[in-house]
Each structure stands twice: as C-alpha cells, then as structure tokens.
Short mmCIF file of C-alpha atoms in Angstrom, two decimals:
data_model
loop_
_atom_site.label_atom_id
_atom_site.label_comp_id
_atom_site.label_asym_id
_atom_site.label_seq_id
_atom_site.Cartn_x
_atom_site.Cartn_y
_atom_site.Cartn_z
CA MET A 1 -40.06 -43.12 -33.86
CA THR A 2 -37.14 -43.57 -31.55
CA ASP A 3 -35.17 -46.69 -32.20
CA TYR A 4 -35.38 -48.11 -28.68
CA LYS A 5 -33.44 -51.27 -29.46
CA ASN A 6 -30.30 -49.48 -30.55
CA LEU A 7 -30.48 -46.84 -27.84
CA LYS A 8 -27.39 -47.04 -25.66
CA LEU A 9 -27.13 -45.97 -22.06
CA MET A 10 -24.09 -43.77 -21.81
CA ALA A 11 -22.64 -43.89 -18.32
CA SER A 12 -20.14 -41.19 -17.55
CA SER A 13 -19.18 -39.22 -14.49
CA SER A 14 -20.06 -35.57 -14.12
CA PRO A 15 -19.76 -32.89 -15.41
CA HIS A 16 -22.28 -33.63 -18.13
CA ILE A 17 -22.66 -30.14 -19.45
CA ARG A 18 -19.53 -28.48 -20.66
CA ASN A 19 -18.75 -25.17 -22.23
CA ASN A 20 -15.66 -24.06 -24.01
CA GLU A 21 -14.39 -21.84 -21.23
CA ASP A 22 -10.76 -22.48 -20.39
CA THR A 23 -7.86 -20.59 -18.90
CA ARG A 24 -7.08 -19.04 -22.27
CA SER A 25 -10.58 -17.66 -22.80
CA ILE A 26 -10.73 -16.30 -19.23
CA MET A 27 -7.36 -14.60 -19.58
CA LEU A 28 -8.42 -13.18 -22.93
CA ASP A 29 -11.47 -11.64 -21.22
CA VAL A 30 -9.23 -10.12 -18.55
CA ILE A 31 -6.97 -8.65 -21.24
CA ILE A 32 -9.98 -7.15 -23.02
CA ALA A 33 -11.18 -5.70 -19.71
CA LEU A 34 -7.81 -4.05 -19.14
CA ILE A 35 -7.74 -2.30 -22.53
CA PRO A 36 -9.90 0.73 -21.52
CA ALA A 37 -7.55 1.48 -18.63
CA LEU A 38 -4.58 1.14 -20.98
CA ALA A 39 -6.18 3.59 -23.41
CA MET A 40 -6.64 6.04 -20.56
CA ALA A 41 -2.99 5.55 -19.54
CA VAL A 42 -1.85 6.42 -23.06
CA TYR A 43 -4.10 9.50 -23.03
CA ASN A 44 -2.79 10.48 -19.61
CA PHE A 45 0.93 9.73 -19.84
CA GLY A 46 1.73 9.46 -23.56
CA TRP A 47 2.81 6.60 -25.78
CA ARG A 48 5.39 5.42 -23.30
CA ALA A 49 2.50 3.91 -21.31
CA LEU A 50 1.86 1.60 -24.25
CA SER A 51 5.52 0.79 -24.85
CA VAL A 52 6.12 -0.01 -21.16
CA THR A 53 3.07 -2.29 -21.10
CA ALA A 54 4.07 -4.04 -24.32
CA TRP A 55 7.62 -4.50 -23.06
CA SER A 56 6.34 -5.89 -19.77
CA VAL A 57 4.17 -8.40 -21.62
CA ILE A 58 7.15 -9.47 -23.75
CA CYS A 59 9.28 -9.90 -20.62
CA ALA A 60 6.65 -11.88 -18.71
CA VAL A 61 6.07 -14.23 -21.64
CA PHE A 62 9.82 -14.55 -22.18
CA TRP A 63 10.42 -15.55 -18.53
CA GLU A 64 7.55 -18.05 -18.62
CA TRP A 65 8.84 -19.54 -21.85
CA GLY A 66 12.44 -19.51 -20.64
CA TYR A 67 11.65 -21.18 -17.32
CA CYS A 68 9.63 -23.96 -18.95
CA LYS A 69 12.40 -24.42 -21.53
CA VAL A 70 15.20 -24.62 -18.97
CA MET A 71 13.28 -26.87 -16.59
CA LYS A 72 12.01 -29.02 -19.47
CA LYS A 73 8.38 -28.45 -18.57
CA PRO A 74 5.48 -28.31 -21.04
CA GLN A 75 5.10 -24.83 -22.53
CA MET A 76 2.19 -22.96 -20.94
CA ILE A 77 2.52 -19.54 -22.59
CA GLY A 78 -0.53 -20.30 -24.73
CA ASP A 79 -2.82 -19.89 -21.71
CA LEU A 80 -2.09 -16.13 -21.77
CA SER A 81 -1.74 -15.92 -17.99
CA ALA A 82 1.79 -14.53 -18.40
CA VAL A 83 0.38 -11.83 -20.70
CA VAL A 84 -2.05 -10.76 -17.97
CA THR A 85 0.72 -10.75 -15.37
CA GLY A 86 2.85 -8.65 -17.70
CA ILE A 87 0.10 -6.07 -18.24
CA LEU A 88 -0.64 -5.88 -14.52
CA VAL A 89 3.04 -5.42 -13.57
CA ALA A 90 3.25 -2.51 -16.01
CA PHE A 91 -0.03 -1.08 -14.68
CA ILE A 92 1.28 -0.82 -11.12
CA CYS A 93 4.59 0.84 -12.03
CA PRO A 94 5.13 4.53 -12.81
CA VAL A 95 5.21 5.35 -16.51
CA THR A 96 8.84 6.49 -16.22
CA MET A 97 10.01 3.09 -14.94
CA PRO A 98 13.23 2.06 -16.74
CA TYR A 99 12.74 -0.93 -19.03
CA TRP A 100 15.36 -3.09 -17.33
CA MET A 101 13.60 -2.71 -13.99
CA ILE A 102 10.40 -3.90 -15.61
CA LEU A 103 12.35 -6.92 -16.86
CA LEU A 104 13.46 -7.71 -13.29
CA GLY A 105 9.98 -7.13 -11.88
CA ASP A 106 8.54 -9.57 -14.39
CA PHE A 107 11.25 -12.06 -13.49
CA PHE A 108 10.26 -11.86 -9.85
CA ALA A 109 6.55 -12.10 -10.67
CA VAL A 110 6.69 -14.95 -13.16
CA VAL A 111 9.70 -17.04 -12.17
CA VAL A 112 10.09 -16.54 -8.40
CA VAL A 113 6.49 -16.12 -7.32
CA LYS A 114 4.61 -18.15 -9.91
CA GLN A 115 6.81 -20.82 -11.47
CA LEU A 116 8.96 -21.76 -8.47
CA TYR A 117 5.77 -22.50 -6.54
CA GLY A 118 4.58 -24.82 -9.29
CA GLY A 119 3.20 -22.58 -12.02
CA ILE A 120 -0.31 -21.37 -12.72
CA GLY A 121 -2.83 -22.37 -10.06
CA THR A 122 -0.32 -23.18 -7.33
CA ASN A 123 1.25 -19.83 -6.44
CA PHE A 124 0.07 -18.40 -3.11
CA LEU A 125 0.80 -14.73 -3.83
CA ASN A 126 -0.51 -12.60 -6.64
CA PRO A 127 2.48 -12.55 -9.04
CA ALA A 128 2.05 -8.98 -10.30
CA LEU A 129 1.66 -7.53 -6.79
CA ALA A 130 4.61 -9.50 -5.47
CA GLY A 131 6.62 -8.18 -8.42
CA ARG A 132 5.66 -4.66 -7.49
CA ALA A 133 6.53 -5.24 -3.83
CA ALA A 134 9.96 -6.52 -4.88
CA LEU A 135 10.53 -3.55 -7.20
CA LEU A 136 9.49 -1.11 -4.49
CA ALA A 137 11.91 -2.73 -2.03
CA CYS A 138 14.70 -2.63 -4.64
CA TYR A 139 14.24 0.69 -6.39
CA ALA A 140 12.15 2.92 -4.16
CA THR A 141 13.19 6.09 -6.01
CA ALA A 142 12.20 4.89 -9.47
CA MET A 143 9.01 3.35 -8.12
CA THR A 144 7.79 6.63 -6.64
CA HIS A 145 8.63 8.85 -9.61
CA TRP A 146 5.12 9.74 -10.68
CA GLY A 147 4.58 11.47 -13.99
CA ALA A 148 2.08 14.33 -13.84
CA PRO A 149 -1.19 13.79 -15.75
CA GLY A 150 -0.97 15.11 -19.26
CA THR A 151 2.79 14.67 -19.49
CA ARG A 152 4.18 13.02 -22.59
CA ALA A 153 6.92 10.71 -21.38
CA ALA A 154 9.35 9.97 -24.22
CA ILE A 155 9.48 6.30 -25.17
CA PHE A 156 13.27 6.23 -24.82
CA GLY A 157 13.68 9.33 -22.70
CA SER A 158 15.18 9.66 -19.27
CA ALA A 159 12.84 9.78 -16.29
CA ALA A 160 14.33 13.07 -15.15
CA ASP A 161 12.79 14.91 -18.13
CA VAL A 162 9.27 14.19 -17.00
CA VAL A 163 7.27 16.61 -14.89
CA THR A 164 6.44 14.80 -11.70
CA THR A 165 3.64 15.23 -9.25
CA ALA A 166 2.54 13.93 -5.90
CA THR A 167 -0.16 11.27 -6.11
CA PRO A 168 -3.50 11.98 -4.46
CA MET A 169 -2.63 9.35 -1.88
CA ALA A 170 0.64 11.10 -1.02
CA ILE A 171 -1.12 14.45 -0.66
CA MET A 172 -3.67 12.81 1.62
CA LYS A 173 -0.85 11.24 3.64
CA GLU A 174 0.51 14.71 4.34
CA GLY A 175 -2.70 15.14 6.28
CA ASP A 176 -3.96 18.09 4.31
CA PHE A 177 -7.23 17.01 2.75
CA SER A 178 -8.10 20.51 1.52
CA ALA A 179 -4.83 20.58 -0.47
CA LEU A 180 -6.04 17.47 -2.27
CA THR A 181 -9.46 18.89 -3.07
CA ASP A 182 -7.71 22.00 -4.43
CA ALA A 183 -5.37 19.95 -6.62
CA PHE A 184 -7.85 17.50 -8.10
CA THR A 185 -11.63 17.49 -8.33
CA VAL A 186 -13.67 14.34 -7.68
CA GLY A 187 -14.27 14.23 -11.43
CA ASP A 188 -10.51 14.25 -12.11
CA MET A 189 -10.13 11.37 -9.68
CA PHE A 190 -12.94 9.39 -11.30
CA ILE A 191 -11.79 9.91 -14.88
CA GLY A 192 -8.16 9.46 -13.89
CA LYS A 193 -6.52 12.80 -14.67
CA VAL A 194 -4.19 12.44 -11.68
CA GLY A 195 -0.67 11.26 -11.04
CA GLY A 196 -0.05 7.66 -10.13
CA SER A 197 0.93 4.27 -11.45
CA LEU A 198 0.49 3.73 -15.16
CA GLY A 199 -2.85 1.90 -15.16
CA GLU A 200 -4.35 2.65 -11.77
CA THR A 201 -5.47 6.24 -12.16
CA SER A 202 -8.76 5.89 -13.99
CA ALA A 203 -11.51 4.52 -11.76
CA MET A 204 -13.98 4.95 -14.61
CA MET A 205 -12.09 2.81 -17.10
CA LEU A 206 -11.30 0.14 -14.49
CA LEU A 207 -14.97 -0.02 -13.47
CA LEU A 208 -15.85 -0.40 -17.16
CA GLY A 209 -13.45 -3.35 -17.40
CA GLY A 210 -14.85 -4.75 -14.16
CA ALA A 211 -18.38 -4.55 -15.51
CA TYR A 212 -17.30 -6.47 -18.60
CA LEU A 213 -15.75 -9.18 -16.43
CA LEU A 214 -18.93 -9.38 -14.32
CA VAL A 215 -21.11 -9.72 -17.42
CA ARG A 216 -18.82 -12.41 -18.81
CA LYS A 217 -18.95 -14.10 -15.37
CA VAL A 218 -15.16 -14.13 -15.18
CA ILE A 219 -15.29 -12.60 -11.71
CA SER A 220 -18.07 -12.58 -9.14
CA TRP A 221 -19.17 -9.40 -7.38
CA HIS A 222 -18.35 -10.68 -3.89
CA THR A 223 -14.71 -9.70 -3.46
CA PRO A 224 -14.76 -6.27 -5.15
CA VAL A 225 -18.01 -5.21 -3.48
CA ALA A 226 -16.85 -6.37 -0.05
CA TYR A 227 -13.48 -4.68 -0.59
CA LEU A 228 -14.80 -1.34 -1.89
CA GLY A 229 -17.71 -1.40 0.58
CA THR A 230 -15.41 -1.83 3.56
CA VAL A 231 -13.20 1.04 2.44
CA ALA A 232 -16.25 3.24 1.80
CA VAL A 233 -17.80 2.58 5.20
CA LEU A 234 -14.53 3.05 7.07
CA CYS A 235 -13.86 6.33 5.26
CA LEU A 236 -17.40 7.58 5.94
CA ILE A 237 -17.10 7.05 9.67
CA SER A 238 -13.49 8.19 9.98
CA ALA A 239 -13.38 11.32 7.81
CA PRO A 240 -11.02 13.94 9.26
CA ALA A 241 -12.51 16.97 10.97
CA GLY A 242 -13.55 19.70 8.56
CA ALA A 243 -13.84 17.40 5.54
CA ASN A 244 -17.09 16.35 3.95
CA ALA A 245 -17.41 12.63 4.76
CA VAL A 246 -18.84 11.72 1.36
CA THR A 247 -16.16 13.64 -0.56
CA TYR A 248 -13.48 12.05 1.59
CA MET A 249 -14.90 8.60 0.85
CA LEU A 250 -15.01 9.28 -2.90
CA TYR A 251 -11.38 10.47 -2.97
CA ASN A 252 -10.36 7.34 -1.12
CA LEU A 253 -12.34 5.07 -3.42
CA PHE A 254 -11.10 6.59 -6.67
CA GLY A 255 -7.56 7.27 -5.50
CA GLY A 256 -4.52 5.05 -5.57
CA GLY A 257 -4.66 1.48 -6.78
CA LEU A 258 -7.90 0.58 -5.05
CA MET A 259 -10.05 0.00 -8.16
CA LEU A 260 -7.32 -1.89 -9.99
CA GLY A 261 -6.62 -4.01 -6.91
CA ALA A 262 -10.24 -4.69 -5.99
CA ILE A 263 -11.36 -5.60 -9.51
CA PHE A 264 -8.36 -7.27 -11.10
CA MET A 265 -6.07 -8.49 -8.32
CA ALA A 266 -8.14 -9.41 -5.29
CA THR A 267 -10.27 -11.53 -7.65
CA ASP A 268 -7.34 -13.65 -8.89
CA TYR A 269 -8.63 -17.25 -8.84
CA THR A 270 -5.48 -18.85 -7.50
CA THR A 271 -4.82 -16.54 -4.61
CA SER A 272 -8.31 -15.81 -3.32
CA PRO A 273 -10.80 -18.08 -1.53
CA VAL A 274 -13.00 -20.47 -3.51
CA THR A 275 -16.26 -20.01 -1.63
CA LYS A 276 -18.45 -16.90 -1.88
CA PRO A 277 -18.56 -16.25 1.91
CA GLY A 278 -14.81 -16.72 1.94
CA GLN A 279 -14.44 -14.14 -0.81
CA ILE A 280 -16.52 -11.65 1.18
CA VAL A 281 -14.32 -12.15 4.25
CA PHE A 282 -11.27 -11.80 1.97
CA GLY A 283 -12.61 -8.53 0.56
CA ILE A 284 -13.41 -7.12 4.00
CA GLY A 285 -9.92 -8.04 5.20
CA CYS A 286 -8.36 -6.29 2.20
CA GLY A 287 -10.51 -3.21 2.83
CA LEU A 288 -9.59 -3.00 6.52
CA LEU A 289 -5.88 -3.41 5.84
CA THR A 290 -5.95 -0.86 3.00
CA CYS A 291 -7.57 1.74 5.22
CA PHE A 292 -5.26 1.02 8.12
CA ILE A 293 -2.13 1.30 5.97
CA ARG A 294 -3.35 4.48 4.27
CA ARG A 295 -4.29 6.04 7.59
CA PHE A 296 -1.65 4.79 10.02
CA GLY A 297 1.11 3.17 7.96
CA SER A 298 4.25 4.80 6.67
CA TYR A 299 3.29 4.21 3.01
CA PRO A 300 0.72 6.48 1.36
CA GLU A 301 -0.97 3.52 -0.39
CA GLY A 302 -1.83 0.13 1.06
CA VAL A 303 -3.66 -1.79 -1.65
CA CYS A 304 -0.65 -3.84 -2.77
CA TYR A 305 0.35 -5.00 0.70
CA SER A 306 -3.20 -5.55 1.92
CA ILE A 307 -3.96 -7.93 -0.95
CA LEU A 308 -0.63 -9.71 -0.51
CA ILE A 309 -1.29 -10.15 3.22
CA MET A 310 -4.80 -11.46 2.56
CA ASN A 311 -3.37 -13.82 -0.09
CA CYS A 312 -1.52 -15.50 2.75
CA THR A 313 -4.78 -16.14 4.61
CA THR A 314 -6.52 -17.75 1.65
CA TRP A 315 -5.77 -21.33 2.73
CA LEU A 316 -7.21 -20.53 6.16
CA LEU A 317 -10.40 -19.04 4.71
CA ASP A 318 -10.76 -22.05 2.41
CA LYS A 319 -10.29 -24.40 5.34
CA TYR A 320 -12.81 -22.89 7.74
CA ILE A 321 -15.42 -21.37 5.45
CA ARG A 322 -16.95 -24.23 3.55
CA PRO A 323 -20.33 -24.52 1.89
CA THR A 324 -22.84 -26.75 3.68
CA ILE A 325 -23.40 -30.03 1.98
CA TYR A 326 -26.66 -30.07 0.02
CA GLY A 327 -29.44 -32.19 1.53
CA ALA A 328 -27.69 -33.12 4.74
CA PRO A 329 -29.49 -32.42 8.06
CA LYS A 330 -28.19 -29.48 10.05
CA LYS A 331 -26.21 -31.40 12.63
CA GLU A 332 -24.58 -33.67 10.10
CA LYS A 333 -23.76 -30.67 7.99
CA LYS A 334 -21.79 -29.22 10.82
CA GLU A 335 -19.95 -32.49 11.39
CA ALA A 336 -19.25 -32.86 7.70
CA ALA A 337 -17.94 -29.34 7.55
CA ALA A 338 -15.76 -29.96 10.57
CA LYS A 339 -14.15 -32.87 8.78
CA MET B 1 40.12 -41.41 10.22
CA ASN B 2 39.08 -40.53 6.73
CA VAL B 3 40.22 -37.02 5.90
CA LYS B 4 38.93 -36.98 2.34
CA LYS B 5 35.47 -38.19 3.34
CA GLN B 6 35.25 -35.67 6.17
CA PHE B 7 36.33 -32.88 3.84
CA LYS B 8 33.65 -33.78 1.31
CA GLU B 9 31.00 -34.08 4.02
CA GLY B 10 31.84 -30.73 5.58
CA LEU B 11 31.86 -28.79 2.35
CA ILE B 12 29.31 -30.60 0.21
CA THR B 13 27.27 -33.63 1.19
CA GLN B 14 26.74 -32.61 4.84
CA ASN B 15 27.22 -28.86 4.40
CA PRO B 16 26.02 -27.30 7.65
CA VAL B 17 23.97 -24.53 6.04
CA LEU B 18 22.82 -25.90 2.71
CA VAL B 19 22.16 -29.54 3.65
CA GLN B 20 21.77 -29.71 7.43
CA LEU B 21 20.04 -26.29 7.42
CA LEU B 22 21.75 -25.23 10.65
CA GLY B 23 22.82 -21.75 11.69
CA MET B 24 20.34 -20.09 9.34
CA CYS B 25 19.75 -17.09 11.59
CA SER B 26 23.28 -15.75 11.44
CA THR B 27 23.58 -16.78 7.79
CA MET B 28 20.71 -14.52 6.81
CA ALA B 29 21.44 -11.71 9.23
CA ILE B 30 25.09 -10.88 8.66
CA THR B 31 25.72 -11.74 5.01
CA THR B 32 25.47 -8.19 3.73
CA SER B 33 29.19 -7.67 3.09
CA ILE B 34 32.11 -10.01 2.47
CA MET B 35 34.05 -8.71 5.47
CA ASN B 36 31.14 -9.60 7.76
CA GLY B 37 30.82 -13.04 6.21
CA LEU B 38 34.53 -13.81 6.50
CA GLY B 39 34.70 -12.54 10.07
CA MET B 40 31.68 -14.54 11.14
CA GLY B 41 32.80 -17.64 9.26
CA VAL B 42 36.30 -17.64 10.71
CA SER B 43 34.98 -16.98 14.22
CA VAL B 44 32.64 -19.95 13.95
CA LEU B 45 35.41 -22.08 12.44
CA ILE B 46 37.74 -21.39 15.38
CA ILE B 47 35.07 -21.86 18.04
CA LEU B 48 33.75 -25.01 16.39
CA THR B 49 37.19 -26.60 16.11
CA LEU B 50 38.19 -25.80 19.68
CA SER B 51 34.88 -26.87 21.18
CA ASN B 52 34.94 -30.08 19.14
CA ILE B 53 38.45 -30.87 20.45
CA PHE B 54 37.52 -30.23 24.07
CA ILE B 55 34.23 -32.06 23.93
CA ALA B 56 35.97 -35.04 22.33
CA LEU B 57 38.56 -34.92 25.12
CA LEU B 58 35.89 -34.78 27.80
CA ARG B 59 33.46 -37.17 26.14
CA LYS B 60 34.13 -40.00 28.62
CA ILE B 61 33.96 -37.75 31.68
CA ILE B 62 30.78 -35.81 30.91
CA PRO B 63 27.73 -37.62 32.34
CA ASP B 64 25.15 -38.35 29.65
CA GLU B 65 22.27 -36.71 31.58
CA VAL B 66 23.81 -33.24 31.68
CA ARG B 67 25.83 -33.34 28.48
CA ILE B 68 24.02 -30.47 26.71
CA ALA B 69 24.66 -28.12 29.62
CA CYS B 70 28.31 -29.15 29.67
CA TYR B 71 28.66 -28.56 25.92
CA ILE B 72 27.16 -25.11 26.27
CA VAL B 73 29.61 -24.22 29.04
CA VAL B 74 32.55 -25.26 26.83
CA ILE B 75 31.15 -23.43 23.77
CA ALA B 76 30.30 -20.30 25.73
CA GLY B 77 33.83 -20.20 27.09
CA PHE B 78 35.34 -20.15 23.59
CA VAL B 79 32.78 -17.68 22.29
CA THR B 80 33.73 -15.29 25.09
CA CYS B 81 37.41 -15.66 24.20
CA VAL B 82 36.75 -14.92 20.53
CA GLN B 83 34.48 -12.00 21.33
CA LEU B 84 37.05 -10.39 23.61
CA LEU B 85 39.78 -10.90 20.99
CA LEU B 86 37.59 -9.30 18.33
CA LYS B 87 36.82 -6.38 20.60
CA ALA B 88 40.51 -5.89 21.24
CA TYR B 89 41.95 -6.29 17.74
CA LEU B 90 39.09 -5.85 15.23
CA PRO B 91 36.66 -3.43 16.92
CA ALA B 92 35.06 -2.41 13.61
CA LEU B 93 34.19 -6.00 12.72
CA ASP B 94 32.93 -6.60 16.24
CA LYS B 95 30.66 -3.61 15.92
CA SER B 96 29.18 -4.67 12.58
CA LEU B 97 28.60 -8.27 13.69
CA GLY B 98 27.10 -7.00 16.95
CA VAL B 99 24.95 -9.46 18.84
CA PHE B 100 25.64 -12.28 16.40
CA ILE B 101 29.04 -13.06 17.95
CA PRO B 102 27.64 -13.84 21.44
CA LEU B 103 24.79 -15.66 19.71
CA ILE B 104 27.31 -18.20 18.37
CA VAL B 105 26.82 -19.87 21.78
CA VAL B 106 23.41 -21.07 20.65
CA ASN B 107 24.43 -21.61 17.02
CA CYS B 108 23.01 -25.01 16.10
CA ILE B 109 26.05 -25.95 14.03
CA ILE B 110 28.34 -26.03 17.04
CA LEU B 111 25.96 -27.80 19.40
CA GLY B 112 24.90 -30.10 16.57
CA ARG B 113 28.48 -31.17 15.77
CA ALA B 114 29.21 -31.68 19.48
CA GLU B 115 26.16 -33.89 19.83
CA ALA B 116 26.43 -35.71 16.52
CA PHE B 117 30.19 -36.05 16.10
CA ALA B 118 32.55 -34.94 18.85
CA ASN B 119 31.03 -37.07 21.62
CA LYS B 120 31.45 -40.25 19.58
CA ASN B 121 34.79 -39.72 17.85
CA THR B 122 38.45 -39.25 18.63
CA VAL B 123 40.05 -35.88 19.25
CA GLY B 124 41.81 -35.82 15.86
CA ALA B 125 38.70 -36.66 13.87
CA SER B 126 36.69 -34.11 15.86
CA ALA B 127 39.24 -31.39 15.18
CA LEU B 128 39.12 -32.13 11.45
CA ASP B 129 35.32 -32.18 11.57
CA GLY B 130 35.36 -28.76 13.21
CA ILE B 131 37.67 -27.35 10.56
CA PHE B 132 35.77 -28.77 7.59
CA GLN B 133 32.30 -27.95 8.91
CA GLY B 134 33.53 -24.46 9.74
CA LEU B 135 34.93 -24.15 6.21
CA GLY B 136 31.63 -25.29 4.73
CA TYR B 137 29.83 -22.62 6.75
CA THR B 138 32.35 -19.93 5.79
CA VAL B 139 32.15 -20.77 2.07
CA VAL B 140 28.37 -20.48 2.05
CA LEU B 141 28.52 -17.20 3.95
CA VAL B 142 31.03 -15.75 1.50
CA ILE B 143 28.99 -16.86 -1.53
CA MET B 144 25.88 -15.23 -0.08
CA CYS B 145 27.82 -12.10 0.82
CA PHE B 146 29.24 -11.94 -2.70
CA PHE B 147 25.81 -11.81 -4.35
CA ARG B 148 24.19 -9.62 -1.74
CA GLU B 149 27.00 -7.10 -1.54
CA LEU B 150 27.70 -6.96 -5.27
CA PHE B 151 24.11 -6.52 -6.42
CA GLY B 152 22.67 -5.00 -3.25
CA SER B 153 25.19 -2.21 -2.85
CA GLY B 154 27.40 -2.46 -5.95
CA LYS B 155 30.52 -3.07 -3.87
CA LEU B 156 32.86 -5.89 -2.89
CA MET B 157 34.88 -5.76 0.36
CA GLY B 158 33.77 -2.15 0.57
CA PHE B 159 35.20 -1.18 -2.85
CA GLN B 160 32.93 0.09 -5.61
CA ILE B 161 32.84 -2.61 -8.30
CA MET B 162 29.75 -1.84 -10.32
CA PRO B 163 29.76 1.32 -12.47
CA THR B 164 28.30 4.27 -10.64
CA SER B 165 25.35 4.31 -13.04
CA TYR B 166 24.25 0.96 -11.56
CA THR B 167 21.21 1.32 -9.29
CA PRO B 168 21.71 -1.13 -6.43
CA ALA B 169 18.87 -3.55 -5.77
CA LEU B 170 18.23 -2.64 -2.15
CA LEU B 171 16.04 -5.68 -1.70
CA LEU B 172 19.09 -7.94 -1.55
CA VAL B 173 20.57 -6.16 1.47
CA LEU B 174 17.25 -6.25 3.30
CA PRO B 175 16.37 -9.36 5.34
CA VAL B 176 14.02 -10.58 2.61
CA GLY B 177 16.99 -10.67 0.23
CA GLY B 178 18.73 -12.99 2.67
CA PHE B 179 15.79 -15.39 2.58
CA LEU B 180 15.60 -15.30 -1.22
CA CYS B 181 19.34 -15.75 -1.64
CA LEU B 182 19.56 -18.62 0.83
CA GLY B 183 16.52 -20.31 -0.71
CA ALA B 184 18.07 -20.11 -4.16
CA LEU B 185 21.40 -21.50 -2.91
CA ILE B 186 19.69 -24.42 -1.13
CA ALA B 187 17.72 -25.18 -4.28
CA VAL B 188 20.88 -25.21 -6.42
CA MET B 189 22.65 -27.43 -3.88
CA GLN B 190 19.78 -29.92 -3.69
CA TRP B 191 19.57 -30.00 -7.46
CA ALA B 192 23.30 -30.72 -7.75
CA LEU B 193 23.18 -33.40 -5.04
CA ALA B 194 20.19 -35.10 -6.66
CA LYS B 195 21.95 -35.03 -10.01
CA SER B 196 25.15 -36.59 -8.69
CA ALA B 197 23.17 -39.24 -6.79
CA LYS B 198 21.43 -40.13 -10.04
CA LYS B 199 24.77 -40.35 -11.83
CA LYS B 200 26.15 -42.68 -9.15
CA GLU B 201 23.16 -44.94 -9.48
CA GLY B 202 23.67 -45.02 -13.21
CA THR B 203 27.31 -46.09 -12.96
CA LYS B 204 26.49 -48.86 -10.49
CA GLN B 205 24.01 -50.57 -12.78
#
C-alpha cells in the first residue's frame, strides 16, 4: 500500500519531463549525418577531401578555444558546435583550397561571425556560410578552382596540378542547358559525380544525412521542404525553351549547394525562425532568392547568399509570425499576438 | 588653455572617428591606400583648423538662429580652396579622392567641432582643437590604410611589400573590409579606454 502519510508534494516549475538531449548530442547527430557526404567527397576528390575537412575542424576548434582563452570566457569547445562549423566550412570550399585559406575562413566563421556576436546561440548569420562569403570575396580564384570528379588531389600538392572542370551551375549559367545534359546525366548529379565544392556534390548522401536528422528529430521538415519545394516549382514553370521542365528542375535541385544548404544550413537553430510557419516562410524566401540569383545574378550559384540574406530576416519572422496562445478566444489571441 | 588636455582629447579620449564616431563615410571609403589616407587626413586637418579659427573669430557676430548655415558657408569656402589647390598641384591625389574632397563640406567632424568647440572658445584654443582633432582623424585613417593596403593589395605607399607569392585578401579593399577594419579598431579603442578608466578608479581608491 502507498504510504500516504510520508508522501510529499513536490512543487517545481516546468519542464517536468526531461531527456538527455543537449547541444553536444545534437551536434554529434549533425556530424554523423555529414559523414556520408564526406565519404562521397573522398571517393570523388581523393584523400585530400578528408585532410581538408580534418584541418578545417582543427582550425575551427582552435579559434573557438583561443578566443575563449584570450577573452577569459568559459571553454565551450565541448559542445562540438565548432566541429560542425569546421566541417561545413570545408564542405563549401573546393577540394584544392590551400590550408592557410581554410584557417582564415574558419577564423572569420568562428571568431568574427560567431564569437564576437556573443558565441553559440547569439550569432545572426550562419558562421560557415559567412566564412565562405568572406573567402569568396578575398580569394575568388582559389574559391572557384573546382576539381573534376574522379581527380585525386594530392594532400600536399599544388592546386595547379589538379584537373579542373566547370560546375553544373556554371555550365547552366552559360545558358546552354543541352551542354549540361551532355556533360552530366541526372544520375551523375544525384550521386554526386560532378565538379563542385568538396561536400556539396552528392544529393544522395546529403539526403541520407537529412533523413537521419529528421528521424532523430534534430531538424524539422519545414525549412528544407519549403526551400526545395519553392526551387522545384519555380524551375518547373520557368524552364528554358527546348528543355524538358522536369529534367531542368532535377538538375537545379541536385546541382550546386542546394541540398547541403537546405538540409544543413537553412535549418541552423540560431539563425532560422523558431516557429514552424516562420520556418516555412524562411524556406520559401531562400528558394526564391536562390532561383533569382541563379537565373538573373552574376554568380552561378545563389544558395550561400540566399541563406545569409534570409538569416538577416529571422528576427522579423520571429516577431510577426507567432503561434496563437492555446485556449484564448480568437480576438484575444490576435491582441496577445500583437503584443 | 590646456594644450596637453586638448592633445589627449583629440588623439585619444575624444578621437573624432573612434570615440565620437564622426566622419565614418570618408573613413571607410578612401582608406584603401596610405597616400589616399594621408591626403584626406591633411586636407581635413587644414580645413578644420581654418574653419575653427574663423568660426571662433565670428562667434559673437553670427546670430544663433542661423549659425549652422553660417558655419557651412565658412567650411565650404575652405573646402573649395583646398580642392582647387589639390587640382592644381596634386591632380593624381585629387582624382583618387574624387567626390570625397567636396564632401568634406558635410563632414560631421568639422561641423561638430564648430558647434561643440569653436563657438564657445577663444581663437587660440579653437585653432589647437582643429589641429589635434585633425591629427586624430589622420592617424586613424593612416592606421586603417596600413592594414587595408598591406593585406588587401600587398603594398604600402604603392610599393610591393609582401612577397609576390602572397595572395592579397581582396575583401579588405572592398567596402566590407572598411566596415570590418573600422569595427575592429573601435573595439580595440573602447577596450583600451575601459581598461584605463578601470585603472584610474583603482588608483583613486
């Protein structure tokens, strides 16, 4: 029988149910989800893909550790967020990127974009993408030196020794869609046997990682689906004359950094809206901007800038798109939301 | 008249760019090479000193209601002089500074010092204020130019300094590099000021 006399009423504030999920476990899941794409990068570009990624991780962690040390802040490298940033910076650079440029890119990502704005959870731009934008502005030549698929870039070799190729996005930018279909099949695009940034080429492996994150509930489907959906619809209705609309859409979906951006970067907790409707608006915005930049901009690829631009609107989306308060009548709900 | 205090205010504690945050537009736009920075800094120094002297001279004559307009007339007069001199004797510098020389007319540093200092102080003090504030501006410009030119194009004063194998970080010469560089300088300055303020407090107790 229950001992009613000794039963104590425990009064505590919510949450009452906890699980062991923390930043570290979430970041670990993201790292696991990125491994398939890394394997594909090694298969595609040789062992240098692995060494560049490992070096980038070392740099990112070093900058995080160094900043906290110099500024006498508590060490946060244990939460693994710097590791994820490091992997992502490497993933959006060409495999031939010199190591010292990676070091600078990680500095920009971790110290300037993340730590100077207050560290994890307070930065307003995605660190890895901002690092890439800075590298592209600094070293445009090195950042557009794309190794051809199947090349074996030497770990300590010079970039000039590597056979280069135009990325699918660059071929499409030339305006000759049939040249692209001749160069790569849809299957090549899906599996990732194309030129491009280190970790962005394989839509298949990135989708695999994305599925893992969805199952583990690390990300929700809202942003990626809204993002990819917007791009798909826009491509379907705006396919160039003479091209099969569905083929054109598939090339656009699998090409460039779209999968990597939609699954791993647009879903960054800190820099995307909190609410589900907000995330859908965020994804649609990213999709529109990506298509516009690819189609009308001077750059062949627009994923990086579109996500960075939408990052800047996150506070606005969070301010105006709020969930209705549970149980309140309709009118009051509106007033409460307006407050 | 306190020369030492004015010197310290102009260069450090009331530095026009890093503490008062005035004249940011020209600071970010022209600091891509040391020659530009020096030319701009010296032009502002001369205009600021002369306009400070004249506004201090006229401070009892200018009616309070129309003082801003009067200041602008005085400043614009000196800016025109400097611009014509530059065109005559340093045409290359004039070309590279371009529109930013005439824009000194609306440079907040000059109007700000006229409003905040020259119309309340004697001619001598105003002249010194102009020189020291102008120096403070020039020093910041040259520091920014140093970093942006050295790392953004690998040169100093137009001479190749970095080894030719160095890949210049183009970002620093672009406008965004100006923002980043200025932000970093302001942060360092604020950090140093806060530190010295703390030290002073410590010695008082």
